[in-house]
Coordinates of C-alpha atoms in Angstrom, one line a residue:
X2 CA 36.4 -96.0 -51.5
X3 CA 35.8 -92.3 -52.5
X4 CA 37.0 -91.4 -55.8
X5 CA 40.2 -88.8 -55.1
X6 CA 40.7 -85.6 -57.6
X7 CA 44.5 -86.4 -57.3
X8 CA 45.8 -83.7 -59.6
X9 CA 43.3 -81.3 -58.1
X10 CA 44.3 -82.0 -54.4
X11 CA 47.9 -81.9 -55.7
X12 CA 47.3 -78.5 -57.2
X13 CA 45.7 -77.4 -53.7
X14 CA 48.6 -78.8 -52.0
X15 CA 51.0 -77.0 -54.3
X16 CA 49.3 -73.4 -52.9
X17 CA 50.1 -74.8 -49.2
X18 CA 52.9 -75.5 -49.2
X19 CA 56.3 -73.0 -49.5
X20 CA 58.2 -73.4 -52.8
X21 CA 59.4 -76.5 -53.6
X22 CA 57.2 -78.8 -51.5
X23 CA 55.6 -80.6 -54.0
X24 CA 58.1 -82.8 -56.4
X25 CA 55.9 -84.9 -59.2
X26 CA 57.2 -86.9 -62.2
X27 CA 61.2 -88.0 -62.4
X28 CA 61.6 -85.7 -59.1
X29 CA 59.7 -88.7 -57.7
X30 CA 60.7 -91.7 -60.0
X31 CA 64.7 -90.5 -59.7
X32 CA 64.9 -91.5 -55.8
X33 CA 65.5 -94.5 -54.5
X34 CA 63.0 -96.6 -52.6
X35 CA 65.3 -97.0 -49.6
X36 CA 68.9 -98.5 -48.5
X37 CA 70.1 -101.5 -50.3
X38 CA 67.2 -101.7 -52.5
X39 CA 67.2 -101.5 -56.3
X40 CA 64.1 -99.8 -57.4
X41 CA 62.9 -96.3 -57.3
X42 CA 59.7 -94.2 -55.4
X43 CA 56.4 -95.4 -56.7
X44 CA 54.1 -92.7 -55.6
X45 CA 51.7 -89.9 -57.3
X46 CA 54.5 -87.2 -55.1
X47 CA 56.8 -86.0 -52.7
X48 CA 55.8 -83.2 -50.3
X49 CA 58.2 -81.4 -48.5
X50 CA 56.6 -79.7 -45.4
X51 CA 58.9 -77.1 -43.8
X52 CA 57.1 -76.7 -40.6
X53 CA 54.5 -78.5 -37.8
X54 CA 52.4 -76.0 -39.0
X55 CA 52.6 -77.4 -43.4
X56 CA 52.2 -80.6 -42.3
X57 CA 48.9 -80.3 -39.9
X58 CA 47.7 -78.4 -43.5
X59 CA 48.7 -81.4 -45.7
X60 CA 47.2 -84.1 -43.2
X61 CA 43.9 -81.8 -43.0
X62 CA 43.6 -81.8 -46.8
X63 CA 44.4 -85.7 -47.6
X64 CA 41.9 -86.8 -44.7
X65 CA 39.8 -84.7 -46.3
X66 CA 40.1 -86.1 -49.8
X67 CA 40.6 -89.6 -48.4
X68 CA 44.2 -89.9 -49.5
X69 CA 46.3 -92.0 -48.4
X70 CA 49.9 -91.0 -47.5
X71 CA 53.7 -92.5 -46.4
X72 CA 56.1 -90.8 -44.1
X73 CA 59.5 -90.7 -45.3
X74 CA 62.6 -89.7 -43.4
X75 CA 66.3 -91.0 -43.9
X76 CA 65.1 -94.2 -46.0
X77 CA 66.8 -96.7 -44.0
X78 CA 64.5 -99.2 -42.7
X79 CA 64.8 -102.6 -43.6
X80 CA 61.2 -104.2 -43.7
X81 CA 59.3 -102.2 -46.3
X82 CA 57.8 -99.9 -43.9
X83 CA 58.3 -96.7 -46.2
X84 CA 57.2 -98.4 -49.6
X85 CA 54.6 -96.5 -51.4
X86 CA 52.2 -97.1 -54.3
X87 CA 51.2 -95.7 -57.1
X88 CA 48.5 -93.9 -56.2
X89 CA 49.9 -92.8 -52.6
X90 CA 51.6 -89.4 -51.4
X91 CA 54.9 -89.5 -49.7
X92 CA 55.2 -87.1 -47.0
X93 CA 59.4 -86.4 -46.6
X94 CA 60.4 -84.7 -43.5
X95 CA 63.9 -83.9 -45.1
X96 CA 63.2 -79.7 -45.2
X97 CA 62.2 -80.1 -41.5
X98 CA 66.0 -80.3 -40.8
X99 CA 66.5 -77.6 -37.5
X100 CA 68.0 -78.0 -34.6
X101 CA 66.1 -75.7 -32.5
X102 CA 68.1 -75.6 -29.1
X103 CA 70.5 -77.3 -26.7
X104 CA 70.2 -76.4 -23.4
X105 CA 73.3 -77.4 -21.9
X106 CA 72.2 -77.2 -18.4
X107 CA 69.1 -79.3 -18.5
X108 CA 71.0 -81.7 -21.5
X109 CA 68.1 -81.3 -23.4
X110 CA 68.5 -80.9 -27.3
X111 CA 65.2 -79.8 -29.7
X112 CA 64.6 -81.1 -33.3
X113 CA 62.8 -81.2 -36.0
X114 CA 61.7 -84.4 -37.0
X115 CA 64.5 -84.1 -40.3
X116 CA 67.7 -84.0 -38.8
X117 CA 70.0 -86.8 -39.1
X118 CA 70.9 -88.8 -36.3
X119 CA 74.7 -87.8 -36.7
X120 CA 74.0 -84.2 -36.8
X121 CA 72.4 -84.7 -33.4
X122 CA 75.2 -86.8 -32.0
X123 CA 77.9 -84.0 -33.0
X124 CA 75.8 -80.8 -31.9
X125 CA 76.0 -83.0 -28.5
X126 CA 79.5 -83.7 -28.4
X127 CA 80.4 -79.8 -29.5
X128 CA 78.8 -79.0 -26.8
X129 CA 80.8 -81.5 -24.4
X130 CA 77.2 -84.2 -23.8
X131 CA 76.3 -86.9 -25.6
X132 CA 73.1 -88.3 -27.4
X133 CA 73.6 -92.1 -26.9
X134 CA 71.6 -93.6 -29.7
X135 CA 73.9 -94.7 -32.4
X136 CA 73.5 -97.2 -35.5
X137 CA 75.5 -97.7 -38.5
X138 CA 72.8 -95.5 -40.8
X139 CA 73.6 -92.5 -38.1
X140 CA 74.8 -90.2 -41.0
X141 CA 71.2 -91.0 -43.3
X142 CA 68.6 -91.9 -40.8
X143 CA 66.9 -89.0 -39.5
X144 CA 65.1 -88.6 -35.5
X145 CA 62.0 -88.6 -36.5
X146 CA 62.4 -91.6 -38.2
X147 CA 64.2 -93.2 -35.2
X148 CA 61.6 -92.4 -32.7
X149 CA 59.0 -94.1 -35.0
X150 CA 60.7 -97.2 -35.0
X151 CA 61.8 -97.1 -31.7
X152 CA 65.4 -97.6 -33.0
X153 CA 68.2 -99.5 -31.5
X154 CA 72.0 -100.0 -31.9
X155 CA 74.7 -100.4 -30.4
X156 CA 74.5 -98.9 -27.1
X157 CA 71.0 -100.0 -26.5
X158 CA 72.6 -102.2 -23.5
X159 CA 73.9 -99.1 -21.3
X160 CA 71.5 -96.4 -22.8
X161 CA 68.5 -98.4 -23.7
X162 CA 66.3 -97.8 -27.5
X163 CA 65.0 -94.4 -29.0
X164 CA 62.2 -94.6 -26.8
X165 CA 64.7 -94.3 -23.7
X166 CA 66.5 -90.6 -24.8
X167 CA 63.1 -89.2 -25.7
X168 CA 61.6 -86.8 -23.0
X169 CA 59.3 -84.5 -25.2
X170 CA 57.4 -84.9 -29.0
X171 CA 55.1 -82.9 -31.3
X172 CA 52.9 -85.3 -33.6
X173 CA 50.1 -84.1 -36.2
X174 CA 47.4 -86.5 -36.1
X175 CA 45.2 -88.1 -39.4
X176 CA 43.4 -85.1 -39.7
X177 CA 45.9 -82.8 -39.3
X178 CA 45.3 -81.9 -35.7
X179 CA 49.0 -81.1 -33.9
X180 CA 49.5 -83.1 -30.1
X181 CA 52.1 -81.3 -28.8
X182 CA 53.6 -82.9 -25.4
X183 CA 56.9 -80.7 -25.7
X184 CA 58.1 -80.8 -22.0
X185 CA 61.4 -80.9 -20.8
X186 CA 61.1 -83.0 -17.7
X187 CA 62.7 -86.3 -16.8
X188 CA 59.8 -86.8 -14.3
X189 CA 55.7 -86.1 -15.3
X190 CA 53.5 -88.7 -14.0
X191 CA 50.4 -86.5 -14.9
X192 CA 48.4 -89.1 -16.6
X193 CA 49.0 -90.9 -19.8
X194 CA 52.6 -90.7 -21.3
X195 CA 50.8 -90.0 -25.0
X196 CA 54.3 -89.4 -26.6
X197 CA 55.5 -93.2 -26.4
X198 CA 52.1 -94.2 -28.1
X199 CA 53.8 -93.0 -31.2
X200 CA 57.3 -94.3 -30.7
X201 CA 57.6 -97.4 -32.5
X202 CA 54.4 -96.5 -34.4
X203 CA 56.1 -96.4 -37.6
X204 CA 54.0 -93.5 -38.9
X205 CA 50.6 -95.5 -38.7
X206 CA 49.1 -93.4 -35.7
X207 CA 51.0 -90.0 -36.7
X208 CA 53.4 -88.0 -38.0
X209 CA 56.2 -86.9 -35.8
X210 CA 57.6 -83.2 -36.1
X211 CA 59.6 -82.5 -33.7
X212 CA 61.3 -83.8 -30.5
X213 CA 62.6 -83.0 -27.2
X214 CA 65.7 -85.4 -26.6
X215 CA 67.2 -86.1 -23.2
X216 CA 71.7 -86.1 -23.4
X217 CA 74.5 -87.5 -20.8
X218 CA 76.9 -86.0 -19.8
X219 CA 80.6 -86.9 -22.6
X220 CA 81.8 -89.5 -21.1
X221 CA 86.2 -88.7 -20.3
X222 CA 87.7 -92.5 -21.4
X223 CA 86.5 -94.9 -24.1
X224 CA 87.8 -98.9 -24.1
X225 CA 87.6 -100.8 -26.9
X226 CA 88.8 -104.8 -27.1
X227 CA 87.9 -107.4 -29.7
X228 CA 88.2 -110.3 -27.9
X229 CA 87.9 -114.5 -29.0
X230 CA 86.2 -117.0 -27.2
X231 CA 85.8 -120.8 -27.0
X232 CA 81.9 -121.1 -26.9
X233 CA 79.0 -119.7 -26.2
X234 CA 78.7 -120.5 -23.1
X235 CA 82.1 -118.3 -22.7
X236 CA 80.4 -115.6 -24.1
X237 CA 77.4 -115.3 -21.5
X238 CA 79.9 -115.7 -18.7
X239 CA 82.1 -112.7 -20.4
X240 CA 79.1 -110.6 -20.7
X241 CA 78.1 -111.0 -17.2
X242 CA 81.2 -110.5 -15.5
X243 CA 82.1 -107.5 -17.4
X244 CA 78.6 -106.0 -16.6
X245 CA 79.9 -106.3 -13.1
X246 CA 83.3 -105.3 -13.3
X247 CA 83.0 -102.4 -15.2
X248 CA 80.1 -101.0 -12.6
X249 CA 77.8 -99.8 -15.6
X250 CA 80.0 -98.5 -18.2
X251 CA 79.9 -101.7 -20.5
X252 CA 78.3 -99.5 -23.4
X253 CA 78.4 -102.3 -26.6
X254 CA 79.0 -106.2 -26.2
X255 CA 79.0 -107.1 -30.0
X256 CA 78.8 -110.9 -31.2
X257 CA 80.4 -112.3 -34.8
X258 CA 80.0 -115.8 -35.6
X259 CA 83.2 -116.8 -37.6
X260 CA 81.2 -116.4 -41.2
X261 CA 80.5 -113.3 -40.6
X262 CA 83.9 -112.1 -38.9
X263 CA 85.5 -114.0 -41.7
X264 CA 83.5 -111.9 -44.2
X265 CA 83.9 -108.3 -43.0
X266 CA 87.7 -109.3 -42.8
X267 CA 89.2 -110.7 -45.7
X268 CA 91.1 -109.5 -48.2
X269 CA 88.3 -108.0 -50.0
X270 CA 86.6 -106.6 -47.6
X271 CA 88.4 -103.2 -47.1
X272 CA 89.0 -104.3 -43.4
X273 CA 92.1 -106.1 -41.7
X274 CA 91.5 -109.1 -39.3
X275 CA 93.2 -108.1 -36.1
X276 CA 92.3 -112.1 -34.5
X277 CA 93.1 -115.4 -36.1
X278 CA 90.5 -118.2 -36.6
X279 CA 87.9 -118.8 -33.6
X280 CA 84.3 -120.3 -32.8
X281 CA 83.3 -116.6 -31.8
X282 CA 84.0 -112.9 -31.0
X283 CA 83.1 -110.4 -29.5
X284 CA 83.3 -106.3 -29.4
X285 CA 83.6 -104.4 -26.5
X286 CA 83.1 -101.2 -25.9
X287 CA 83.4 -99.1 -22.4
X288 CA 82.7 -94.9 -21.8
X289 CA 84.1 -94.1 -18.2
X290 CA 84.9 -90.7 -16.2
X291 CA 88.9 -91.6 -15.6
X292 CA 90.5 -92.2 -18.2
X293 CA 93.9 -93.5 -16.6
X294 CA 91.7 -96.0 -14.1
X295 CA 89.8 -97.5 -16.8
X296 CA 92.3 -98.1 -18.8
X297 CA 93.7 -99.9 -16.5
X298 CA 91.2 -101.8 -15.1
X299 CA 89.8 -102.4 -18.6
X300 CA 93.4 -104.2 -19.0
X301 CA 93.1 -106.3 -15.9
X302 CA 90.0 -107.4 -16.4
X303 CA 90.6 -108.9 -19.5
X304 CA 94.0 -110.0 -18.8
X305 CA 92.1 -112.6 -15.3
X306 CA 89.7 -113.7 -18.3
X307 CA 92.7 -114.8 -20.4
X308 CA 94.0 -116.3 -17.5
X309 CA 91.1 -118.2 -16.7
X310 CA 90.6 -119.5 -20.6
X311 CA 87.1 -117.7 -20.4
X312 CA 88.6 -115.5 -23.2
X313 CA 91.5 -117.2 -25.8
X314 CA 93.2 -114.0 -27.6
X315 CA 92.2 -110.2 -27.2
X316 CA 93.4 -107.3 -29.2
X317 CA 92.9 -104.2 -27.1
X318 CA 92.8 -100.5 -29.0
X319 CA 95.4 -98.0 -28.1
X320 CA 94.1 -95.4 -29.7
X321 CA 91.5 -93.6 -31.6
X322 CA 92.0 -95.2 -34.9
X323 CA 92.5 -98.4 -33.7
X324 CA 89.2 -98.1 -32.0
X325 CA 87.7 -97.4 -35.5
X326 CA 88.9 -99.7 -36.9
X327 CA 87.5 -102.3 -34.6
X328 CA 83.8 -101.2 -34.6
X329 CA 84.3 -100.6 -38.9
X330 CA 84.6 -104.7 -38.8
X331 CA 81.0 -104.8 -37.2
X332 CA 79.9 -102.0 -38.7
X333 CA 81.3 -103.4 -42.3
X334 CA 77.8 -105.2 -42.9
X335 CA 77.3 -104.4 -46.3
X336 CA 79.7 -107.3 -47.4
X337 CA 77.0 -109.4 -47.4
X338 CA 75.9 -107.9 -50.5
X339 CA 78.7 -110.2 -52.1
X340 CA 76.5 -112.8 -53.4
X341 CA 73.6 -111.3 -54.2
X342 CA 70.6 -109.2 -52.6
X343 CA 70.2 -110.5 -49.5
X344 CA 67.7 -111.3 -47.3
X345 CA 67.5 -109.6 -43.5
X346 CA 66.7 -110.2 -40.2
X347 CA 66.8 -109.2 -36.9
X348 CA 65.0 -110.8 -33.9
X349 CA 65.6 -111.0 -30.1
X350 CA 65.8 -113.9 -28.2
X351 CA 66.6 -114.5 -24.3
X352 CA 70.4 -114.6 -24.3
X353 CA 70.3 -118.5 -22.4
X354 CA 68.6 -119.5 -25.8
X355 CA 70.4 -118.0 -28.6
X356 CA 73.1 -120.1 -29.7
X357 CA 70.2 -122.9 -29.5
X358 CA 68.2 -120.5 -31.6
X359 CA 71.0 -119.7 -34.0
X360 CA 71.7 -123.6 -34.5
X361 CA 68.1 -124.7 -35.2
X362 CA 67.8 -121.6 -37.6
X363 CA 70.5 -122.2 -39.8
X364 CA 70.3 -125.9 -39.9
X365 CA 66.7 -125.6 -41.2
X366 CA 68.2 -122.9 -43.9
X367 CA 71.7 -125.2 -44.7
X368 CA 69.1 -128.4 -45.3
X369 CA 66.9 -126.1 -47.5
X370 CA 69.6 -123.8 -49.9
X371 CA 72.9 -126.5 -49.2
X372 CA 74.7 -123.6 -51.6
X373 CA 73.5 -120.4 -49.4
X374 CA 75.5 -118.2 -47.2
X375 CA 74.7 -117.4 -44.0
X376 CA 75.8 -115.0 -41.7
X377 CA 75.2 -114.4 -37.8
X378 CA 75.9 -111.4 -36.0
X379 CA 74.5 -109.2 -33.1
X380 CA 73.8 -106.7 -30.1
X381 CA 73.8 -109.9 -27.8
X382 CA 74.2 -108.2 -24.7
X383 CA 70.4 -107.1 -25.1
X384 CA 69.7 -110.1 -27.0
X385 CA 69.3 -108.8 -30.2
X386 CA 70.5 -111.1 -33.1
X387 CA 71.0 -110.3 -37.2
X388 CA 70.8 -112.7 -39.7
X389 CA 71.7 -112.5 -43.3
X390 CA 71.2 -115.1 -45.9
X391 CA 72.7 -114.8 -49.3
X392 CA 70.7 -117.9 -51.7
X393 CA 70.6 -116.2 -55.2
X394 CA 68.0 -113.4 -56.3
X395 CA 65.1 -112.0 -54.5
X396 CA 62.4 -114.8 -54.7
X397 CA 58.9 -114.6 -53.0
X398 CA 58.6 -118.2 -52.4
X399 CA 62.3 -118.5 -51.2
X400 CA 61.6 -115.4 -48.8
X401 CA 58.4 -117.8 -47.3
X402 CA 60.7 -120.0 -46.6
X403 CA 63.4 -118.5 -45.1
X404 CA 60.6 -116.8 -42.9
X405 CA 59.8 -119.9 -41.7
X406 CA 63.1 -121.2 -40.4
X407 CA 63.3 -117.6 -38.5
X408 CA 60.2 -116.9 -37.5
X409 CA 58.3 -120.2 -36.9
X410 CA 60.5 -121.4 -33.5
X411 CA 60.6 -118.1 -32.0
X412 CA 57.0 -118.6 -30.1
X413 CA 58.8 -121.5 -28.4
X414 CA 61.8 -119.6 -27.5
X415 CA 59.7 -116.8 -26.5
X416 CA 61.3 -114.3 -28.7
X417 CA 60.3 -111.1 -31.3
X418 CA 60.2 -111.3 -35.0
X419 CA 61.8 -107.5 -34.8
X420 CA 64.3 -106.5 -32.1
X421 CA 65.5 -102.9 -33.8
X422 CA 63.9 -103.0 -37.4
X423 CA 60.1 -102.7 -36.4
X424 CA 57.5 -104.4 -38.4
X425 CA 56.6 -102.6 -41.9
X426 CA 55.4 -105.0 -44.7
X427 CA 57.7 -107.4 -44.7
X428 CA 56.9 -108.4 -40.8
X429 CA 53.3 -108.0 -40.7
X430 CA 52.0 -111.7 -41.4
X431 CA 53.9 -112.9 -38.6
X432 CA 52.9 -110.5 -35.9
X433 CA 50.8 -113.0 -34.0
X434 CA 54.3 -115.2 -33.7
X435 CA 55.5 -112.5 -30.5
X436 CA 51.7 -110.7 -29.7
X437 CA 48.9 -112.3 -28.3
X438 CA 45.6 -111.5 -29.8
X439 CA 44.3 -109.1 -26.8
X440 CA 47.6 -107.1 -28.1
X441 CA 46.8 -107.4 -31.6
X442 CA 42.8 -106.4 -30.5
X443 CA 44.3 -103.4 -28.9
X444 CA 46.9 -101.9 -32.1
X445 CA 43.7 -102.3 -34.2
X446 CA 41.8 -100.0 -31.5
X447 CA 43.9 -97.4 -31.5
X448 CA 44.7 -97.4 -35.1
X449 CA 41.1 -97.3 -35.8
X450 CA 40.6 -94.2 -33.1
X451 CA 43.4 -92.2 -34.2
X452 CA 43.4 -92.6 -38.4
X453 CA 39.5 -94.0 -39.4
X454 CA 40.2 -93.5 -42.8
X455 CA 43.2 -95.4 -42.8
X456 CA 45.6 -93.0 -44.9
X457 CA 48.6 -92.8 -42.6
X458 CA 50.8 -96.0 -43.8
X459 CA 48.2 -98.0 -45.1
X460 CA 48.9 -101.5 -45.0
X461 CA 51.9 -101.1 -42.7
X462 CA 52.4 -103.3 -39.1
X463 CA 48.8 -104.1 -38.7
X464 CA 45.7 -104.6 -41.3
X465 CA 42.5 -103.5 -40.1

C-alpha cells in the first residue's frame, strides 16, 4: 500500500475546508463510537464538510493520497458499520444540517444529508404532510444515514423502507466526482434508477449529500390498541384480517413475546403494564382520513375478534397520551441493558415460519447460556424480528456462538441475517447465509468499479 503523508494531507485538508472542519486529538477521542457502545472514535480526524461541493474536495484529495475514510452521520447503527481505525478519516455529515425546501404541492421535501430524521418528520407535519419513515433513533439518526442503510421501522408495513420515500439523491463518488440524480418525479423510467444503487450501500459505493424525499398527505385519525393473544397462530390471523378490515391504513403491527413485554413493563422500567400476563401481544397502530369512522370501526373490529377468542384482552388509547404511552413500551428497548451489554439482532423471516424460527433459536441459546436472558420482539407484520440476548460481558467466542444459533437456520427458513440494521462488520462473515454467490460476484463488481482504491468503508459489508 502507498505510504500516506497523513499530517500533510490533514494540513491540506485543513485549507479546504471552512473553519472548523477538521477536529484532531481529544476533539476526536472525546466522542463516542456510536449508540450503546462504551468506547470512543479511533480515527487520525473528523471532517466536517459543509457543502456537496467540501466533500467532492475531500474525496478528491483522500483518493488521491490513498486514504481511506468512514462516513459518519447520527451514530446509531448497530453492526459496526461506522467503526473506524486508527489510521482512518471520519467524514461527519453533521454541519450538512439544511433543509433546503418543502414544496407543499408536489410533497416533496429537500435535505442535506445531516438532518435528523425528526427534524424532517416535524417540518412535514408543520406543514400539514407527513414523512412516514420513523424508528426509535428518529431524534439522532440523520437521512443520509437512513438512506444508506436502507432504514426501516415501524411503518415499514404501510409505507415501506427508506428506499420507498426516496425520489431524488446527490452522491460524491471515490474520487470526489458528484452524481446528482435530484429530480422530483414519482415516475422516470429513463434508464437505470442509479440513486437506489447507493441506498443500502452503507457508505461503501458513496457518500450521500443530499436528498429529495417524497411526503403523504397528514393523515386526520390515529388508532392505537395493545391487544393479547393466545398463540401465534392468533397473531397471523389478527394481522391478516386487520390488513383487510382496515382497507390499508394498518400502519404498525408490533409483536412482544412475554420476556420482553414483561421487561419494558415492570416496576423498574419507567413504563406501566396496561395487560396482565399473556403468551403474546401485539401493538397496533392505524392513520385514517375520518376520524369519528375509524374510531369506530377500529372499536368494532376489535370488539368481533374478542368475541371470536382470536384476541383475549385489548386496551384501546383514548387519547394522545395514552397513545404514547403504548408505543413508549415498544419503543422502551433500552431495558435490555439491565444485565449487561447485550448482544443484537435483527433478521427477517417469512411470517408462517417465525414462531418456528424464534423456538429453535432460543432453545439452541437456553441449552448453551442456561443463565442468559433473552428477549423477542418485532415489526412482524413485515416479518422483521429483534432479538436480544443478555449472557454477561462482551465475549468474541460467546458472540460466535450466539451467531450461530441466529444465523446458521436462516438458509433453511429462507430468511436475512439483517432485516433494518444492514450488514457493517459485525454481519459480514455471514453474508453468503441470505446471497447467493452470483450476488456476492456482483457487490464485489460494483464496489471494485465505483471505489478501486478501496477507501470508502474499508472492510465494511463485503471484502474484496
Amino acid at each position: 500500500m502507498t505510504h500516506i503523508d497523513l499530517s500533510g494531507l490533514l494540513d491540506q485538508l485543513e485549507h479546504t475546508l471552512s473553519p472548523g472542519g477538521v477536529l484532531r486529538g481529544t476533539d476526536v477521542s472525546g466522542r463516542s463510537a456510536g449508540i450503546w457502545r462504551p468506547d470512543t472514535i479511533a480515527a487520525a480526524a473528523i471532517l466536517r464538510p459543509r457543502s456537496t461541493a467540501e466533500v467532492s474536495q475531500v474525496l478528491a484529495l483522500c483518493h488521491q493520497h490513498q486514504q481511506p475514510i468512514v462516513t459518519h452521520g447520527g451514530l446509531t447503527g448497530l453492526v459496526g458499520g461506522a467503526l473506524t481505525q486508527p489510521d482512518e478519516i471520519v467524514l461527519s455529515l453533521e454541519r450538512m444540517n439544511q433543509i433546503e425546501e418543502l414544496d407543499r404541492t408536489g410533497r416533496t421535501l429537500t435535505a442535506q444529508a445531516g438532518v435528523p430524521l425528526q427534524a424532517i418528520q416535524d417540518a412535514s407535519a408543520a406543514a400539514d404532510l407527513l414523512f412516514p419513515l420513523d424508528l426509535g433513533a428518529r431524534g439522532s439518526c440523520t437521512i443520509g444515514g437512513n438512506m444508506a442503510t436502507n432504514a426501516g421501522g415501524n411503518r415499514v408495513l404501510r409505507y415501506g423502507m427508506a428506499r420507498s420515500q426516496l425520489l431524488g439523491l446527490e452522491v460524491v463518488l471515490a474520487d470526489g466526482s458528484v452524481v446528482s440524480s435530484m429530480t422530483k418525479m414519482l415516475k422516470n423510467n429513463a434508464g437505470y434508477d442509479i440513486k437506489q444503487m447507493f441506498v443500502g450501500s452503507e457508505g461503501t459505493l458513496g457518500v450521500i449529500t443530499r436528498v429529495i424525499l417524497r411526503l403523504q398527505p397528514a393523515p386526520a385519525s390515529h388508532q392505537v390498541a395493545l391487544v393479547a393473544c393466545p398463540d401465534f397462530a392468533a397473531v397471523t390471523q389478527i394481522l391478516n384480517h386487520l390488513d383487510a378490515a382496515f382497507g390499508g391504513t394498518l400502519s404498525a403491527f408490533e409483536v412482544m413475546w412475554p420476556d420482553f413485554y414483561t421487561l419494558v413493563s415492570d416496576a423498574e422500567s419507567g413504563c406501566r403494564a396496561p395487560l396482565g400476563d399473556y403468551p403474546l401481544y401485539v401493538l397496533l397502530d392505524t392513520l385514517g382520513s375520518d376520524p369519528s369512522r375509524d374510531k369506530a370501526q377500529f372499536e368494532d373490529v376489535l370488539g368481533d375478534l374478542l368475541e371470536q377468542g382470536t384476541i383475549v384482552d385489548a386496551v384501546i388509547a383514548q387519547t394522545k397520551q395514552e397513545a404514547a404511552e403504548l408505543w413508549a413500551l415498544r419503543d422502551n428497548v433500552e431495558q435490555v441493558f439491565r444485565f449487561g451489554q447485550p448482544y443484537l439482532f435483527d433478521v427477517s423471516v417469512p411470517i408462517a415460519d417465525m414462531d418456528v424460527y424464534r423456538q429453535r433459536v432460543l432453545a439452541a441459546w437456553e441449552q448453551d447460556f442456561p443463565d442468559g436472558h433473552f428477549y423477542v420482539f418485532g415489526h412482524v407484520g413485515d416479518g422483521n424480528l429483534h432479538f436480544c440476548a443478555s449472557v454477561g460481558g462482551y465475549d468474541e467466542t460467546i458472540k460466535a456462538c450466539l451467531d450461530e444459533g441466529i444465523y446458521g437456520p436462516l438458509k433453511e427458513f429462507h430468511g436475512s441475517i439483517s432485516a433494518e440494521h444492514g450488514i457493517g462488520e459485525e454481519k459480514k462473515a455471514w453474508l453468503a447465509a441470505c446471497r447467493s454467490d452470483s450476488e456476492i460476484a456482483l457487490m464485489r463488481a460494483l464496489k471494485t468499479t465505483l471505489d478501486p482504491l478501496t477507501i470508502l468503508n474499508r472492510g465494511k459489508v463485503i471484502d474484496i
